[in-house]
XYZ file of C-alpha atoms in Angstrom:
288
model
C 138.192 211.441 16.644
C 139.214 208.205 14.918
C 142.786 208.561 16.229
C 141.440 209.092 19.774
C 139.265 205.967 19.464
C 142.300 204.026 18.239
C 144.270 205.014 21.332
C 141.384 204.141 23.641
C 140.871 200.751 21.980
C 144.537 199.922 22.485
C 144.345 200.828 26.162
C 141.046 199.061 26.613
C 142.577 195.872 25.174
C 145.321 196.012 27.802
C 142.867 196.604 30.636
C 140.533 193.770 29.577
C 143.490 191.424 29.127
C 144.551 192.259 32.697
C 141.034 191.655 34.050
C 140.611 188.325 32.245
C 143.923 187.049 33.595
C 143.187 188.022 37.186
C 139.665 186.774 37.779
C 140.935 184.664 40.656
C 141.952 187.806 42.568
C 140.238 190.786 44.094
C 141.358 193.593 41.790
C 140.578 197.279 42.166
C 139.602 199.912 39.623
C 142.864 201.693 40.393
C 144.922 198.677 39.276
C 142.901 198.189 36.108
C 143.026 201.865 35.096
C 146.802 201.870 35.584
C 147.078 199.186 32.900
C 145.112 201.483 30.592
C 147.372 204.452 31.480
C 144.301 206.511 32.364
C 142.883 208.095 35.502
C 140.247 206.059 37.333
C 137.478 208.509 36.402
C 138.474 208.777 32.754
C 138.975 205.027 32.378
C 135.629 204.228 33.989
C 133.847 206.555 31.565
C 135.683 205.177 28.488
C 135.127 201.571 29.559
C 131.363 202.066 29.915
C 131.229 203.912 26.580
C 132.948 201.087 24.658
C 131.531 198.023 26.467
C 128.110 199.119 27.694
C 128.997 197.915 31.210
C 130.731 199.497 34.176
C 134.047 197.957 35.168
C 132.425 196.390 38.229
C 129.535 194.938 36.209
C 131.967 193.449 33.679
C 134.264 192.030 36.344
C 131.525 190.457 38.465
C 129.767 189.009 35.416
C 132.939 187.312 34.176
C 133.601 185.845 37.632
C 130.047 184.518 37.968
C 129.890 183.054 34.460
C 133.320 181.491 34.882
C 132.170 179.935 38.155
C 128.964 178.674 36.503
C 130.975 176.825 33.858
C 133.067 175.271 36.613
C 129.964 174.233 38.565
C 128.672 172.488 35.454
C 131.912 170.877 34.266
C 133.629 169.839 37.489
C 133.008 168.229 40.866
C 135.057 170.876 42.677
C 133.832 172.105 46.042
C 131.638 175.220 45.790
C 133.736 177.031 48.384
C 136.876 176.306 46.350
C 135.205 177.628 43.192
C 134.177 180.794 45.057
C 137.698 181.388 46.365
C 139.347 180.719 42.993
C 137.069 183.280 41.360
C 138.090 186.039 43.735
C 135.235 185.894 46.268
C 136.175 186.296 49.902
C 133.818 183.590 51.173
C 131.072 181.151 50.261
C 128.297 183.501 51.416
C 129.323 186.491 49.276
C 129.670 184.183 46.274
C 126.226 182.665 46.840
C 124.589 186.100 47.095
C 126.266 187.358 43.901
C 125.531 184.125 42.030
C 121.854 184.120 43.007
C 121.435 187.755 41.919
C 122.746 186.784 38.491
C 121.211 183.339 37.883
C 118.256 183.491 40.334
C 119.369 180.259 41.996
C 122.114 179.255 44.410
C 125.330 177.641 43.135
C 124.155 174.305 44.558
C 120.773 174.582 42.814
C 122.502 175.602 39.576
C 124.850 172.592 39.722
C 121.960 170.180 40.352
C 119.935 171.639 37.466
C 122.993 171.511 35.158
C 123.584 167.819 35.882
C 119.916 167.060 35.196
C 120.073 168.983 31.909
C 123.207 167.087 30.852
C 121.448 163.748 31.421
C 118.424 164.942 29.424
C 120.659 165.990 26.525
C 122.669 162.757 26.619
C 119.466 160.711 26.447
C 118.147 162.842 23.583
C 121.367 162.349 21.612
C 121.239 158.586 22.169
C 117.589 158.416 21.102
C 118.387 160.484 17.999
C 121.375 158.243 17.168
C 123.654 161.295 17.124
C 127.327 160.495 17.631
C 130.799 161.729 16.686
C 130.788 159.824 13.422
C 127.616 161.282 11.965
C 128.577 164.742 13.221
C 131.783 164.275 11.159
C 133.985 164.600 14.219
C 137.031 162.382 14.713
C 137.749 160.646 17.999
C 139.555 163.089 20.328
C 143.307 162.985 20.747
C 145.310 164.525 23.579
C 147.857 167.168 22.570
C 150.380 169.261 24.447
C 150.521 172.796 23.042
C 153.393 175.244 23.611
C 152.712 178.870 24.560
C 151.210 180.761 21.627
C 151.883 184.353 20.507
C 148.802 185.864 18.896
C 147.693 189.072 17.227
C 143.957 189.392 17.715
C 140.816 191.447 17.361
C 138.176 191.122 20.063
C 134.680 190.480 18.751
C 131.741 191.013 21.100
C 128.326 189.689 20.114
C 126.914 186.817 18.073
C 129.353 184.171 16.883
C 127.630 184.430 13.501
C 129.320 187.789 12.890
C 132.986 187.021 13.622
C 133.940 186.886 9.908
C 134.220 190.691 9.733
C 136.771 190.675 12.571
C 138.872 188.077 10.754
C 138.729 190.144 7.568
C 140.024 193.249 9.381
C 142.711 191.186 11.108
C 143.936 189.726 7.815
C 144.099 193.199 6.252
C 146.131 194.430 9.216
C 148.420 191.389 9.100
C 149.048 191.766 5.357
C 149.894 195.448 5.828
C 152.338 194.650 8.629
C 154.024 191.723 6.852
C 152.975 189.247 9.511
C 151.203 186.900 7.115
C 152.946 183.915 5.618
C 151.759 182.132 2.497
C 149.424 180.030 4.606
C 148.649 181.947 7.840
C 147.560 180.028 10.919
C 144.294 181.447 12.192
C 142.649 180.623 15.496
C 139.627 181.627 17.517
C 139.527 181.960 21.299
C 136.079 181.021 22.577
C 135.593 182.718 25.930
C 131.896 182.238 26.622
C 129.137 179.654 26.705
C 126.107 181.079 24.849
C 123.819 179.231 27.276
C 125.231 181.335 30.134
C 126.202 184.611 28.458
C 123.798 187.008 26.763
C 124.433 187.122 23.008
C 125.454 190.794 22.992
C 128.093 190.075 25.678
C 129.736 187.004 24.088
C 133.522 187.416 23.732
C 135.481 185.884 20.864
C 139.055 186.647 19.769
C 139.847 186.352 16.061
C 143.572 185.498 16.053
C 146.525 184.989 13.768
C 149.620 183.174 15.027
C 152.853 185.201 15.208
C 156.367 184.061 16.064
C 157.105 186.395 18.968
C 155.709 189.317 20.981
C 154.841 192.230 18.706
C 153.894 195.884 19.093
C 150.326 196.636 18.040
C 147.907 199.522 18.173
C 144.240 200.323 17.774
C 141.788 197.457 17.857
C 144.490 194.869 17.134
C 145.928 193.483 20.350
C 148.725 191.084 21.230
C 148.474 188.293 23.751
C 150.416 185.236 24.787
C 148.309 182.315 25.909
C 149.664 179.500 28.008
C 150.183 176.150 26.410
C 149.168 172.951 28.113
C 147.166 169.793 27.635
C 144.157 169.807 25.324
C 141.604 167.311 24.060
C 141.448 167.944 20.313
C 138.373 167.155 18.215
C 138.715 167.468 14.437
C 135.479 168.438 12.710
C 134.822 168.535 8.972
C 131.936 170.680 7.811
C 130.260 174.067 7.825
C 130.655 176.558 10.638
C 126.889 176.761 11.071
C 126.988 173.311 12.719
C 129.441 174.361 15.433
C 126.725 174.699 18.071
C 125.493 171.105 17.899
C 129.079 169.801 17.730
C 130.060 171.751 20.837
C 126.841 170.794 22.604
C 127.387 167.098 21.955
C 131.040 167.223 22.983
C 130.415 169.113 26.218
C 127.281 167.214 27.264
C 128.230 163.698 26.187
C 131.895 163.137 25.393
C 133.491 165.229 28.164
C 131.685 163.292 30.880
C 131.769 159.873 29.222
C 135.551 160.096 28.710
C 136.188 161.542 32.174
C 137.914 164.688 30.856
C 138.666 167.235 33.575
C 138.407 170.645 31.954
C 140.797 173.432 32.918
C 139.542 176.931 33.736
C 140.630 178.336 30.370
C 138.846 179.202 27.125
C 138.548 176.715 24.291
C 140.416 177.272 21.022
C 139.323 176.803 17.434
C 142.132 176.125 14.968
C 141.042 176.621 11.364
C 142.844 174.002 9.261
C 140.830 174.422 6.053
C 138.791 177.601 5.886
C 137.380 180.215 3.502
C 138.017 181.557 0.936
C 139.925 178.579 -0.433
C 137.440 175.857 0.532
C 133.701 175.259 0.354
C 131.757 174.957 3.644
C 131.454 171.170 3.399
C 135.276 171.006 3.065
C 136.113 173.173 6.086
C 138.259 171.456 8.710
C 138.381 172.836 12.242
C 140.172 171.519 15.320
C 138.395 172.197 18.605
C 140.874 172.419 21.490
C 139.344 171.836 24.922
C 141.777 172.712 27.757
C 142.418 169.952 30.290
C 143.823 169.964 33.805
């Protein structure tokens, strides 16, 4: 049974990778199942068994949550956002969005802007800033394409350590690790928009080139590009307030235009060689 699960995990990784890279298109179950090398019926059953969602539920949810982030973080036209998330027209997008968030895209955008102003005021009144959060002023970096071996973690961010431990064991066994491996996290979801049990996070180790993998370990290449990089020194348990401050104060104050891609976490100083107060993490926010 374990060998069967290993095969299914490998195929599921490929299918999910295909879905996540084609959210701007209308894709069919047939296309997705082909990437998993399974029949539509068999793939649908396996997908629901492993993820707890049907393919359609997963696909629509990702499109809606991706659009919600864009509504919050950009001034782009709602019709443009609908089209670039694979909806045929404004009306179908509005219906799907309202079913999910119980408000129209326009109402959601207005409420998001109001919430941002409330948070900004609260941070000012509390004298919270980059300096006392132990975050350096952001710098702009151009990253090349990255080759990554990864394990997908679904659920609370508090529990990603186990995925990194399994990834490091795999990497050591396959001679991928160097003396000082470069580890990254891919942060796909905003916990204010995504239910905790659905949050996606990829625990990653940098590799030099495309590699063959199997089981729960996947391979992906992510596009390089322009990023705003914030260096934070301190414990991982403070990530939430750091992210919240950056996204609700700094992004808008500095006029950063965020790209429709996940953020990256690059672990410069991390366990087990450092204490929590010594950890250094670079937050990479993708820019247009």
